[in-house]
Coordinates of C-alpha atoms and ligand atoms in Angstrom, one line a residue:
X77 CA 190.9 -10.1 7.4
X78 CA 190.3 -6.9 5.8
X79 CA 186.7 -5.0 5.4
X80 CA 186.5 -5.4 1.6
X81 CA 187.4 -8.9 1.9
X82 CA 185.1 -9.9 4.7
X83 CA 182.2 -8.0 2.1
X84 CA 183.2 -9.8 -0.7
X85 CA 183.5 -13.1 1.2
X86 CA 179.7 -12.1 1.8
X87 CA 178.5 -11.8 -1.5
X88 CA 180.3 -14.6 -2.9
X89 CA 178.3 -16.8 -0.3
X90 CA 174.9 -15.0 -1.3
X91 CA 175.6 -15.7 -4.5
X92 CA 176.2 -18.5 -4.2
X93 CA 173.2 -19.2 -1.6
X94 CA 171.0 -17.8 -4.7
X95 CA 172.9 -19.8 -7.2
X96 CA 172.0 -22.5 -4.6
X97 CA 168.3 -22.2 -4.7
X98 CA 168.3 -21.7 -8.2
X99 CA 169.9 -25.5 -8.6
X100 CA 167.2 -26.8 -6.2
X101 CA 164.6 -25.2 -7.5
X102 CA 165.3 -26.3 -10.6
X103 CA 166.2 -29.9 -9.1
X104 CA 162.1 -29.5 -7.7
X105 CA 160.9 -29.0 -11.3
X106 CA 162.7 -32.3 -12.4
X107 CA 161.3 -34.2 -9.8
X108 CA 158.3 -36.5 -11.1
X109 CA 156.3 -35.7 -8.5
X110 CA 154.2 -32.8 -7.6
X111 CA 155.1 -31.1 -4.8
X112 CA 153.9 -28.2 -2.6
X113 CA 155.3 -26.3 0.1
X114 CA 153.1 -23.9 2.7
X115 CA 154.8 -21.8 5.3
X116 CA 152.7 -21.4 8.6
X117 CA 149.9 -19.9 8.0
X118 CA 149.2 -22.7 5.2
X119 CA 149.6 -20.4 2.3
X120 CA 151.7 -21.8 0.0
X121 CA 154.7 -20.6 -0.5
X122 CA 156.2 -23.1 -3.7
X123 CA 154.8 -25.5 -5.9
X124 CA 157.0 -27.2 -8.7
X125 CA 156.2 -27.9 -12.2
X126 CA 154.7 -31.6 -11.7
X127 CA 152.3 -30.1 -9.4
X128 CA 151.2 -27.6 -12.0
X129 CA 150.9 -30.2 -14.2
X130 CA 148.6 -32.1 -11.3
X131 CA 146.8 -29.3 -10.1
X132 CA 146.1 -27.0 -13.2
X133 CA 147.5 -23.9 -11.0
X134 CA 150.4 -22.0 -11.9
X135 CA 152.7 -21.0 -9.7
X136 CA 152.3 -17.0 -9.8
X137 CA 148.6 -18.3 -9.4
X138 CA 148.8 -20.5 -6.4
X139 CA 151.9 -18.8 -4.6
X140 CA 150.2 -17.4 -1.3
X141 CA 147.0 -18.6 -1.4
X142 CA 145.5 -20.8 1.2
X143 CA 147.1 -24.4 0.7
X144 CA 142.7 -25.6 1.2
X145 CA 142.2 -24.3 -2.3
X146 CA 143.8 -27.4 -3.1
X147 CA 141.0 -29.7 -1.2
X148 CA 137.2 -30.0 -1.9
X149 CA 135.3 -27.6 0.6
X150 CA 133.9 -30.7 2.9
X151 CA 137.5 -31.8 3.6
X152 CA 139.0 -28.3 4.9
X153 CA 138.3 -29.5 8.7
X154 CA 138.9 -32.8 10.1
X155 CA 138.0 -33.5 13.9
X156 CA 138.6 -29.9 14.8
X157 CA 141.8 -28.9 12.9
X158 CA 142.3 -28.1 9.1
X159 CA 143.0 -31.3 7.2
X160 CA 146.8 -30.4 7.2
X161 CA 147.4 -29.9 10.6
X162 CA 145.2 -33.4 10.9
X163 CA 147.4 -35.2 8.6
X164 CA 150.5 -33.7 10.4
X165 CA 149.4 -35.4 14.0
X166 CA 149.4 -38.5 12.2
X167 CA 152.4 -38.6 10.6
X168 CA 153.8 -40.8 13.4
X169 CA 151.1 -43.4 13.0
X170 CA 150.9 -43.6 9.3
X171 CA 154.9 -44.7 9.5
X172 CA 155.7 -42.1 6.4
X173 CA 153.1 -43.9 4.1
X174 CA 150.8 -41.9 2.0
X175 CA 147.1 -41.2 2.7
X176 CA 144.6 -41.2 -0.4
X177 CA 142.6 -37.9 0.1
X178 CA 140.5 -36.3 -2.9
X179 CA 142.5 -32.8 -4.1
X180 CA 140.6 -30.4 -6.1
X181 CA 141.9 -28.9 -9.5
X182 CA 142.0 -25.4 -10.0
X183 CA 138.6 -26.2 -13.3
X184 CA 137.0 -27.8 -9.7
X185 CA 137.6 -31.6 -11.0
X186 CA 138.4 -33.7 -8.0
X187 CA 141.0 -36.5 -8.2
X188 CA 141.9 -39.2 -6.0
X189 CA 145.6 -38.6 -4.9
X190 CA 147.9 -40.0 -2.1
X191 CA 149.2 -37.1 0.2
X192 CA 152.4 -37.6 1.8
X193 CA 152.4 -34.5 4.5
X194 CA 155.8 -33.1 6.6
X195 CA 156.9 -30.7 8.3
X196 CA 160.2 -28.9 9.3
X197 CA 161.4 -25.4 10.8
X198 CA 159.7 -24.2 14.1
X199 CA 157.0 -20.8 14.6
X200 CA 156.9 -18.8 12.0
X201 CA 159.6 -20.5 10.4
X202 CA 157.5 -23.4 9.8
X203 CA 157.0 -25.3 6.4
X204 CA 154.4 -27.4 5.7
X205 CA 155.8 -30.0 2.6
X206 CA 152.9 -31.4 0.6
X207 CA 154.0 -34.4 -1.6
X208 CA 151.5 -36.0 -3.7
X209 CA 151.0 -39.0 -5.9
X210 CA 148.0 -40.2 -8.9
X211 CA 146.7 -43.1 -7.2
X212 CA 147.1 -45.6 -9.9
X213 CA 151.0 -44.7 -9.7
X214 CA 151.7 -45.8 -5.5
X215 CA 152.4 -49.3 -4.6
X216 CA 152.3 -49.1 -1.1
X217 CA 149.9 -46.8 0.9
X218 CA 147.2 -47.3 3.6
X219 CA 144.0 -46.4 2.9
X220 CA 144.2 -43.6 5.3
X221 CA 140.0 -43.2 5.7
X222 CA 140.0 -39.4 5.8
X223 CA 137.0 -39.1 3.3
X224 CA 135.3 -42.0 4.3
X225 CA 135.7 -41.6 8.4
X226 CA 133.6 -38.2 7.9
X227 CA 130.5 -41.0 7.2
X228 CA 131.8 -43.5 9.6
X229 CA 131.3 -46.1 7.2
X230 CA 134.9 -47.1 6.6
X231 CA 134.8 -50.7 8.2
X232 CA 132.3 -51.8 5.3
X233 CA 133.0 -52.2 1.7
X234 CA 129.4 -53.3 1.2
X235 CA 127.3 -51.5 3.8
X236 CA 124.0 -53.5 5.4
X237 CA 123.4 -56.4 7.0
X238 CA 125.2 -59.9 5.9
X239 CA 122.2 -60.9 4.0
X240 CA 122.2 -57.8 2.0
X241 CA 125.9 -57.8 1.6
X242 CA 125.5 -61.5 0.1
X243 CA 122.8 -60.4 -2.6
X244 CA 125.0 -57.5 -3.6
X245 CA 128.0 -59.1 -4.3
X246 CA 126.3 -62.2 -6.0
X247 CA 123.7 -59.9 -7.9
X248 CA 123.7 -60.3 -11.6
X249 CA 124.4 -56.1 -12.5
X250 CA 126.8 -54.1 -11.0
X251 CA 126.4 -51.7 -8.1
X252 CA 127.7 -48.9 -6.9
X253 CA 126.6 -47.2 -3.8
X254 CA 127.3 -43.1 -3.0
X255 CA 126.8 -40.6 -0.2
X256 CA 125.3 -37.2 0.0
X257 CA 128.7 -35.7 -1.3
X258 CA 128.4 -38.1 -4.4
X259 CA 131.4 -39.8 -3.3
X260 CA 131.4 -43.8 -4.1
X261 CA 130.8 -45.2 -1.2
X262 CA 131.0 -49.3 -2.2
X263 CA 130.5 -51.1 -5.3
X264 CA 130.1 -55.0 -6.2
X265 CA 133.0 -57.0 -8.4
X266 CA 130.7 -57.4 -11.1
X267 CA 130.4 -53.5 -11.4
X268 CA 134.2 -53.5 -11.3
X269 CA 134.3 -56.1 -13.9
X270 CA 131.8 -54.3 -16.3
X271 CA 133.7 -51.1 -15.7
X272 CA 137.1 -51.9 -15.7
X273 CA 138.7 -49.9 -13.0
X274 CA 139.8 -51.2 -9.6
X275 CA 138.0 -51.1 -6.7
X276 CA 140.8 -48.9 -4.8
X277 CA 140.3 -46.2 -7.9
X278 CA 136.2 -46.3 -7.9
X279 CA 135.8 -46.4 -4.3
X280 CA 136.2 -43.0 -2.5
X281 CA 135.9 -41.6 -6.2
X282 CA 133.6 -38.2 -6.4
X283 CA 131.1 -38.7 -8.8
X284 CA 130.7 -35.3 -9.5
X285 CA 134.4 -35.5 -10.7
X286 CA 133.8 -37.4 -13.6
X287 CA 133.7 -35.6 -16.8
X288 CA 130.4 -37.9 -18.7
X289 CA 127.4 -35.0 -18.7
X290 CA 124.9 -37.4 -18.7
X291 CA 126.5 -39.6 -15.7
X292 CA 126.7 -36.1 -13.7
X293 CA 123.2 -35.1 -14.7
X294 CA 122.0 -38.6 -13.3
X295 CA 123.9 -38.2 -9.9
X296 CA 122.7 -34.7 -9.7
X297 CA 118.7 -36.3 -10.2
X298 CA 119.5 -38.9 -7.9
X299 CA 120.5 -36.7 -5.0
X300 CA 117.7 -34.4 -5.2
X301 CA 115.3 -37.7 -4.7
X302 CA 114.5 -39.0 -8.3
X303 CA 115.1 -41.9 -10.7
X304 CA 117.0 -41.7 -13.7
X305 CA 118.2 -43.6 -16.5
X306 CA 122.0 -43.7 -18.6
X307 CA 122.9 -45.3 -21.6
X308 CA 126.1 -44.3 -22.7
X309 CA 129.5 -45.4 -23.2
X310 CA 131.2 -45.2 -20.0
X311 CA 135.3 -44.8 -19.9
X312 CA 137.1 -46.4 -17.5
X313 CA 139.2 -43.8 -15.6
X314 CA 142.7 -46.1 -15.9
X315 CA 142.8 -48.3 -19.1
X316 CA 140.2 -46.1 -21.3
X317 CA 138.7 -48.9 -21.6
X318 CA 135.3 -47.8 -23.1
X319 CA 131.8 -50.3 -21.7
X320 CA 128.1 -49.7 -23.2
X321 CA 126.3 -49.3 -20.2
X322 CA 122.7 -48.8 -19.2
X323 CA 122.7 -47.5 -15.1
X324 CA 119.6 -47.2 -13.1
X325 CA 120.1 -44.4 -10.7
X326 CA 117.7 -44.3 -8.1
X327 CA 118.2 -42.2 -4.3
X328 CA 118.3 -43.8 -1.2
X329 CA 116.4 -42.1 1.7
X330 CA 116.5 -42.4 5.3
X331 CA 113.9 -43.1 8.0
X332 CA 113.1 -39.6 8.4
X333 CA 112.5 -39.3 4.3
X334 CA 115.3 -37.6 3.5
X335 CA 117.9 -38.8 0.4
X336 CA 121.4 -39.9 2.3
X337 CA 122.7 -41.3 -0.9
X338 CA 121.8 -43.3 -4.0
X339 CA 122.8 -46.6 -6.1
X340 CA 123.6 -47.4 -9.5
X341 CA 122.8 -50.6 -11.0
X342 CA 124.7 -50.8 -13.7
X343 CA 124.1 -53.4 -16.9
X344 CA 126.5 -54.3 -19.8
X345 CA 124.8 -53.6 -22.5
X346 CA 127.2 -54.5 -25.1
X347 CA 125.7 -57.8 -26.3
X348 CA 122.6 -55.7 -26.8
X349 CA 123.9 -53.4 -28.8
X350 CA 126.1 -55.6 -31.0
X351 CA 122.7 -57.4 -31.4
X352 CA 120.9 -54.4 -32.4
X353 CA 123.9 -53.6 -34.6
X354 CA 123.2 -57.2 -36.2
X355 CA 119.7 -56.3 -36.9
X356 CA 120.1 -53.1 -37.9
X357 CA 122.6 -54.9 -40.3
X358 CA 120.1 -57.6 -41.5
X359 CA 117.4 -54.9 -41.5
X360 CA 119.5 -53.1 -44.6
X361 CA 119.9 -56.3 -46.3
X362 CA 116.6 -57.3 -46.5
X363 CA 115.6 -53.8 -47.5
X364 CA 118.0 -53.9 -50.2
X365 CA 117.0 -57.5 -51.4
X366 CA 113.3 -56.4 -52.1
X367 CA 114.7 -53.5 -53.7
X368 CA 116.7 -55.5 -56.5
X369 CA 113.5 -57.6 -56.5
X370 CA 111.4 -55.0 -57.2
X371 CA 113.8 -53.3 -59.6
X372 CA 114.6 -56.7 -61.4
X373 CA 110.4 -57.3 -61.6
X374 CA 110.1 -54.4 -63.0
X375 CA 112.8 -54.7 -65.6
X376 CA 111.8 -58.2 -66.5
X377 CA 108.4 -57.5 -67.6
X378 CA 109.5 -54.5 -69.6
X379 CA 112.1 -56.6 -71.1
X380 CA 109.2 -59.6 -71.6
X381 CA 107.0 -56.7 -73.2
X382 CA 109.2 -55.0 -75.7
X383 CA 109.4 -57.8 -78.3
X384 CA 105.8 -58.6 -77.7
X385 CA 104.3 -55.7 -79.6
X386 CA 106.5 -55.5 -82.5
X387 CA 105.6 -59.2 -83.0
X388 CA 101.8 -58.7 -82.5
X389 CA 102.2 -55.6 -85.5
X390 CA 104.0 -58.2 -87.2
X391 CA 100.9 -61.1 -86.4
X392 CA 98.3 -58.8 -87.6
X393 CA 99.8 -57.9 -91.0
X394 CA 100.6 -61.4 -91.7
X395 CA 96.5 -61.9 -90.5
X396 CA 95.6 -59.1 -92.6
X397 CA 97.2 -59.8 -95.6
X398 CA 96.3 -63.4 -95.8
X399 CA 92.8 -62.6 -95.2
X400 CA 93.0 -60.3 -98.3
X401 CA 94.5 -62.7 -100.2
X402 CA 98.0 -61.0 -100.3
X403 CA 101.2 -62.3 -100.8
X404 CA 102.8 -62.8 -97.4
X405 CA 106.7 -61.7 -97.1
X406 CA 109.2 -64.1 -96.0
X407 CA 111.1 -60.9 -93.8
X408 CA 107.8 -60.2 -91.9
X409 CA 107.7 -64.1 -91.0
X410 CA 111.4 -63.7 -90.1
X411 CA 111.1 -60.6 -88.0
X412 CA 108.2 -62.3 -86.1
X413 CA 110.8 -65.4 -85.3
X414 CA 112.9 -63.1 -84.1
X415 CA 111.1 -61.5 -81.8
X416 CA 109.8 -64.8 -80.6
X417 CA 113.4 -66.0 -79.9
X418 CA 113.9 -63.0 -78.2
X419 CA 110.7 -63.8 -75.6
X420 CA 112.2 -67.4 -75.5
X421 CA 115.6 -66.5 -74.4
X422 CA 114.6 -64.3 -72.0
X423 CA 112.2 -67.2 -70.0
X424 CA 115.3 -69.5 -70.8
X425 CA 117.7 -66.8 -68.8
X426 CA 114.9 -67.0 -66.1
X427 CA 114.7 -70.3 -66.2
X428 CA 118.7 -71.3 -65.9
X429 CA 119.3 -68.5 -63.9
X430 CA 116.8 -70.2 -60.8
X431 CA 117.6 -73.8 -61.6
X432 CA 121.2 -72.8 -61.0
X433 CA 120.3 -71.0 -57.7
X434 CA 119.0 -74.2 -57.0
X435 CA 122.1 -76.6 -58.3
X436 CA 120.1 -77.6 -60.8
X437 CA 121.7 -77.4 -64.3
X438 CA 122.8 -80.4 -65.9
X439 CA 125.1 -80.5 -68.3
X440 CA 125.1 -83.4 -71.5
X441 CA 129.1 -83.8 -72.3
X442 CA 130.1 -85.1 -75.1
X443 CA 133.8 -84.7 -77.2
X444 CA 133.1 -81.5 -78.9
X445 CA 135.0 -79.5 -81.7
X446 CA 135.3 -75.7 -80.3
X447 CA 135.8 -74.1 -83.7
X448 CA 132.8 -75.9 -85.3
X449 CA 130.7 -74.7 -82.5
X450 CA 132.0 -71.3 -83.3
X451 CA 131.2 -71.3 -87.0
X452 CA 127.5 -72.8 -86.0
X453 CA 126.9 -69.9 -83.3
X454 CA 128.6 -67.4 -85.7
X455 CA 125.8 -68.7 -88.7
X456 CA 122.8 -68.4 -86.4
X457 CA 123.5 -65.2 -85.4
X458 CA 124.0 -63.8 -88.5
X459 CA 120.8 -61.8 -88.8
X460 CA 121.4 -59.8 -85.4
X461 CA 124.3 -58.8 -86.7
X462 CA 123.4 -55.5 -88.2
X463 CA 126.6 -53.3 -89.6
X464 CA 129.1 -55.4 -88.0
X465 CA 131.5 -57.3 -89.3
X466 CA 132.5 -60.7 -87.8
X467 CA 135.8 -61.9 -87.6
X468 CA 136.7 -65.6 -86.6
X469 CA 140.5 -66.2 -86.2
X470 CA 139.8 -70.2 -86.3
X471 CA 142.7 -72.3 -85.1
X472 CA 145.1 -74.4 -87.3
X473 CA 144.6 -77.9 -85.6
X474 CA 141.4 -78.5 -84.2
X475 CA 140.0 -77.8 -80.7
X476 CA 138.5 -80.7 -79.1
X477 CA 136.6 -80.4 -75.2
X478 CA 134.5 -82.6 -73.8
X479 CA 131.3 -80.2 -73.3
X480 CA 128.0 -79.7 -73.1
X481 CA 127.3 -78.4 -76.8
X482 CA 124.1 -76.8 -76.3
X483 CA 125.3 -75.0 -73.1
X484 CA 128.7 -73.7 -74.7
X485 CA 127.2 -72.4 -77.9
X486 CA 124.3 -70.7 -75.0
X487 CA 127.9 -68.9 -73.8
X488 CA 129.3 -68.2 -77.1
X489 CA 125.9 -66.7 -78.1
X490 CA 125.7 -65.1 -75.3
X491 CA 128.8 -63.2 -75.2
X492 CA 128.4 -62.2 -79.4
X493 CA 124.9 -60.8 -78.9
X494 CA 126.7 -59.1 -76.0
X495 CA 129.5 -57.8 -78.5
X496 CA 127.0 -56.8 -81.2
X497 CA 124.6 -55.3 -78.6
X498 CA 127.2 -52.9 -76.5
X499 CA 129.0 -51.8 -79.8
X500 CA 125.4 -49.6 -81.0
X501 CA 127.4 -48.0 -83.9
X502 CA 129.0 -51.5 -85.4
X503 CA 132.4 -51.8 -85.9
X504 CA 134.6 -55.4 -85.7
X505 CA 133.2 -57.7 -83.6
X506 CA 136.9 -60.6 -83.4
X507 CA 136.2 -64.0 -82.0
X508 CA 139.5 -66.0 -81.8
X509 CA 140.1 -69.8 -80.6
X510 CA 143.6 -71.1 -80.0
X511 CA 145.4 -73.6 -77.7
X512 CA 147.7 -72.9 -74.6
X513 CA 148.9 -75.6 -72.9
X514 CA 146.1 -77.8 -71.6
X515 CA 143.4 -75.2 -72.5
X516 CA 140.9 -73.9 -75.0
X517 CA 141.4 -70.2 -75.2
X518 CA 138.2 -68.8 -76.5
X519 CA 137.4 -64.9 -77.3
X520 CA 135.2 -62.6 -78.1
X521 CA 136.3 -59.0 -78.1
X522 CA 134.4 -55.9 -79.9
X523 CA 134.6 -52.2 -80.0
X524 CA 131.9 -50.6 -78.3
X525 CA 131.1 -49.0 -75.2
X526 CA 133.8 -50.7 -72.8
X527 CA 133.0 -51.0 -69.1
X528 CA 134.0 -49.4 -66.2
X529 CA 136.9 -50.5 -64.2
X530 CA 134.8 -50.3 -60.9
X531 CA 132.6 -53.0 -62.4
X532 CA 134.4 -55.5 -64.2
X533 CA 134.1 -57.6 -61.5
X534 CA 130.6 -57.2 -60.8
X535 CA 129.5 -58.4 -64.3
X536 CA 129.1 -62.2 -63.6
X537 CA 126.8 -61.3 -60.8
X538 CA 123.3 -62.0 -60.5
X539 CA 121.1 -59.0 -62.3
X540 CA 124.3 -56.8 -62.5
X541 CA 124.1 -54.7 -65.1
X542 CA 127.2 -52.0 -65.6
X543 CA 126.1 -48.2 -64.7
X544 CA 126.8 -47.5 -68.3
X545 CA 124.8 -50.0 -69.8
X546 CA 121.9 -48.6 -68.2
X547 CA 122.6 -44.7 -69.2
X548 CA 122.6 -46.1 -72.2
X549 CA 119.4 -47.9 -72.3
X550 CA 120.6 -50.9 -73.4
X551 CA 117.6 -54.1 -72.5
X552 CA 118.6 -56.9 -70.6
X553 CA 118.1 -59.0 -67.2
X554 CA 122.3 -58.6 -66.0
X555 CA 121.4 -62.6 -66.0
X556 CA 123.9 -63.7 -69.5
X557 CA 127.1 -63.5 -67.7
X558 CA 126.1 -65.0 -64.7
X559 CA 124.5 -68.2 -66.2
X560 CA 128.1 -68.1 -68.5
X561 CA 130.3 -67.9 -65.6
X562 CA 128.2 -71.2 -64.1
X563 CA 128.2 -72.8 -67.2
X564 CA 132.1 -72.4 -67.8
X565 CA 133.0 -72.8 -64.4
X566 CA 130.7 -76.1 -64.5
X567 CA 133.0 -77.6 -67.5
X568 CA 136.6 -76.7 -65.2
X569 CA 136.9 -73.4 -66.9
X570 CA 137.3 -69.6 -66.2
X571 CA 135.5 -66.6 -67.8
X572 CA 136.7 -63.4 -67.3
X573 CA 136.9 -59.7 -68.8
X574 CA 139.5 -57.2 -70.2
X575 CA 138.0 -53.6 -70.6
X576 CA 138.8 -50.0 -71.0
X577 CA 135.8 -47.6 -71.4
X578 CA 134.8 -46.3 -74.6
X579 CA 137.3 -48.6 -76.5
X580 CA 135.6 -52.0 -76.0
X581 CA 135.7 -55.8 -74.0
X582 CA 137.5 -58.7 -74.7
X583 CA 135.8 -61.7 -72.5
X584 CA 137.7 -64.7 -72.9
X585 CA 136.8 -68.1 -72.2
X586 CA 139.3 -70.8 -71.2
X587 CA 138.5 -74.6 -71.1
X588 CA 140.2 -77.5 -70.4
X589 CA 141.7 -79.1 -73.6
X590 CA 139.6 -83.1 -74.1
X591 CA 143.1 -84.8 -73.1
X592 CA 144.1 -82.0 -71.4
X593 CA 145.5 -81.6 -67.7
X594 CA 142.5 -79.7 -65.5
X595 CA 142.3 -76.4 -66.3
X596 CA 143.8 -73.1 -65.0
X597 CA 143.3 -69.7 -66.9
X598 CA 146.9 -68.4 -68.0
X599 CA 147.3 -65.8 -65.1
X600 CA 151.1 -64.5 -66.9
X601 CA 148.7 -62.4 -68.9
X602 CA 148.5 -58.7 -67.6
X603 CA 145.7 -56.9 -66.1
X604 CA 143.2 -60.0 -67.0
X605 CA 140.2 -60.3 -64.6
X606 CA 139.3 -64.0 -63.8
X607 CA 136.2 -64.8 -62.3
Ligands
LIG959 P1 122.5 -58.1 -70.0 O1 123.3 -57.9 -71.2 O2 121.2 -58.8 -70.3 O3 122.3 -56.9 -69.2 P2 124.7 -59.9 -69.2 O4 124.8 -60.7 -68.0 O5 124.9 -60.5 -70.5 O6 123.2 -59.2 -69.1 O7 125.7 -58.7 -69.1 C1 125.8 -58.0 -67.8 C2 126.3 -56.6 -68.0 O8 127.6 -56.6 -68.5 C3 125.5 -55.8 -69.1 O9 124.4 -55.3 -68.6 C4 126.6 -54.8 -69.5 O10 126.6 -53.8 -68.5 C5 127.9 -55.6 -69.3 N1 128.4 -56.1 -70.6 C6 128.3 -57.4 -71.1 N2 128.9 -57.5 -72.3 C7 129.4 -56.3 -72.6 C8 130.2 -55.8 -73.7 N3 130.5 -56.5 -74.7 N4 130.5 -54.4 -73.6 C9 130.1 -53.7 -72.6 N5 129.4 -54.1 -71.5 C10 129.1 -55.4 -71.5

């Protein structure tokens, strides 16, 4: 072999020992888990990208610094030797399982982890392989007591006497138990039940760790000797599950007086809240309810009061002038009718509106020609009806139902008072009556103010009155519609509304036919509201 070709037989193989390590390295990154390599002197020496991940280091960061950084302060020695070299000498007896340890983050969070630890290479040589798991991910593992054999209390998951242990486990709050070091130390299965995490995860588990400012702040209180009190939504640390909690902490202290620990006793609270929610709810509605009290009061006695002084002027000219010996004028005596039948139908609206709240309207039926109704209503209304003009597009063949008269013409009155009333600068107010199928199909449209879309379906309500009636101070109780809609819906029929603002309402009225088949609205029609 010559010179040149044992050289280049040497840097083919270094390149390819580098190509090598690049491959592994990359191979390391893949892996899932983290992974961390020291060399002797526990300085570490590689850490892939899932321990990055894990740890919150990065590797120019970590890369020869002491492999302790990666443990809370209290664990760096174990029985005389740093916690790797401890977990090293036990390798044998742990049978290659993992042991759950508590690894700090590089922001100082501590998380429970299982730690595989091996070894290889001899002296300086050495290499120190840390492997490590999130403890809701391993299966298998012992529960290698390396935090909890520094407190000697491993043997107990409930420490104290039997007696004690019993009232624990069967109390009706959850408890939780911690050292010193705010690590948990035990906790009941009703405080695993409220939480939602498992025992293995909550046990062991640093309070300090957690991220809920108030739950450290109580911790903190606690372990300097005093009381204190959390109500907050606590998360549980696997299924994010989220609990309302209330947690009592309170310290625990020794014979000597000093604070070795505390407890938490911990109650679901979400019954209360939902209750408190409930009330909170009710609260609102009741507050609103005197509210549409008041404001309907209030409206009802101005509405009550308005005709009453016209028709008092009215009284005392008629008083005055008869007294004199004048001629009295028919149209005063009218206008003081008027304003009487305006008083009346207001207490009638009263009136219907609470015997219906009650169930107590009763309807008289008897066989009932629509379109002479019509004609009557249309009559009696003529002197409200100002610089309107009325149409009636009567049907060919009469209309017979089987209704209460006096009620119908009270909704056909109703809803033409309403035309003439909404429509302040006149124009046609069109009632029509035809027959579809089984049903009367009765309407009364105008071409006033319209109503919003929003509230279309709000009309037939109880007091409702649309937002642009009111701007426009138009009187009324909102109680018309809503004594119609009983009345029609009390015969088999359906009342409803078809609206655009500013350019008017149709309301239309259908009623089963007196031989007819019981009565549905024509839905085919589009855009109508039934109600
Ligand atoms: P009132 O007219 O006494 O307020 P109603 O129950 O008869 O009570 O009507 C309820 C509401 O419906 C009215 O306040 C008004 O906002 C609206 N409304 C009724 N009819 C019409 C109409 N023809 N045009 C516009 N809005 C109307």
């Amino acid at each position: 072999m010559s010179r040149d070709a044992g050289n280049d037989d040497q840097r083919v193989s270094e390149e390819s020992m580098a190509s090598g390590i690049d491959e592994l390295s990359a191979w390391l990154d893949a892996a899932v888990d983290p992974f961390v390599a020291c060399d002797a002197g526990e300085n570490v020496c590689f850490l892939n990208a899932a321990a990055e991940r894990l740890l919150g280091w990065t590797r120019a960061e970590l890369i020869g610094q002491p492999a302790s950084r990666l443990f809370p302060q209290r664990l760096h020695r174990h029985e005389g030797e740093s916690l790797l070299r401890h977990l090293l000498s036990r390798r044998a007896a742990l049978g290659g399982r993992a042991t759950r340890v508590l690894a700090r983050r590089k922001d100082g969070a501590e998380i429970m982890v299982e730690l595989t630890v091996g070894a290889s290479g001899k002296g300086r040589d050495e290499r120190i392989v840390l492997n490590f798991r999130r403890l809701h991910e391993v299966v298998d593992t012992l529960a290698e007591p390396v935090e909890r054999a520094l407190h000697g209390r491993e043997s107990e998951s409930v420490p104290g006497d039997a007696l004690f242990r019993t009232v624990v486990e069967h109390a009706p709050l959850g408890i939780i138990y911690f050292d010193l070091d705010a690590i948990v130390i035990a906790c009941n299965e009703l405080f695993v039940r409220i939480i939602g995490s498992p025992k293995r995860l909550m046990v062991g588990l640093n309070l300090l760790s957690l991220r809920d400012e108030g739950v450290l702040h109580c911790v903190r209180e606690t372990l300097a000797g005093h009381t204190c009190d959390y109500e907050g939504e606590y998360r549980a640390i696997t299924s994010g599950k989220k609990t309302p909690v209330h947690i009592r902490f309170a310290p625990c202290f020794n014979a000597a007086g000093q604070v070795e620990g505390g407890i938490g006793i911990v109650e679901d609270i979400s019954e209360r809240r939902r209750a408190e929610r409930e009330r909170e709810r009710l609260y609102r509605e009741a507050q609103e309810a005197i509210r549409v009290r008041d404001d309907f009061l209030s409206i009802a006695s101005h509405e009550l009061k308005t005709p009453l002084t016209p028709l008092s002027l009215r009284l005392a000219t008629l008083e005055r002038r008869l007294a004199r010996g004048e001629l009295v004028e028919s149209s005063t005596l009218r206008q003081a009718r008027l304003y009487l039948l305006r008083i009346t139908s207001l207490i009638n609206d009263l009136l219907d509106s609470s015997r219906i709240e009650a169930g107590r309207l009763a309807l008289h039926r008897e066989a009932t020609r629509l379109e002479g109704l019509v004609e009557h209503v249309l009559h009696e209304l003529e002197p409200q009806r100002g610089n309107h003009t009325v149409r009636f597009d009567a049907p060919e063949q009469p209309v017979q139902v089987n209704v209460d008269p006096f009620r119908m013409e009270q909704v056909l009155a109703n809803l033409v008072e309403n035309a003439f009333k909404y429509s302040p600068n006149g124009g046609t107010v069109r009632v029509s009556l035809r027959q579809r199928g089984g049903l009367a199909l009765l309407s009364v449209s105008d071409e006033g103010i319209g109503i919003p879309p929003d509230q279309q379906k709000l009309l037939f309500d109880r007091y409702f009155r649309a937002r642009n009636a009111s701007a426009h101070s138009f009187g009324g109780l909102g109680l018309g519609l809503y004594i119609s809609r009983d009345i029609v819906e009390r015969h088999g029929g359906r009342i409803w509304v078809e609206s655009e603002p500013g350019h008017g309402a149709t309301f239309h009225v259908a009623l089963p036919l007196m031989a007819g088949a019981p009565a549905r609205p024509n839905v085919e029609e589009p855009g109508q509201l039934i109600h």
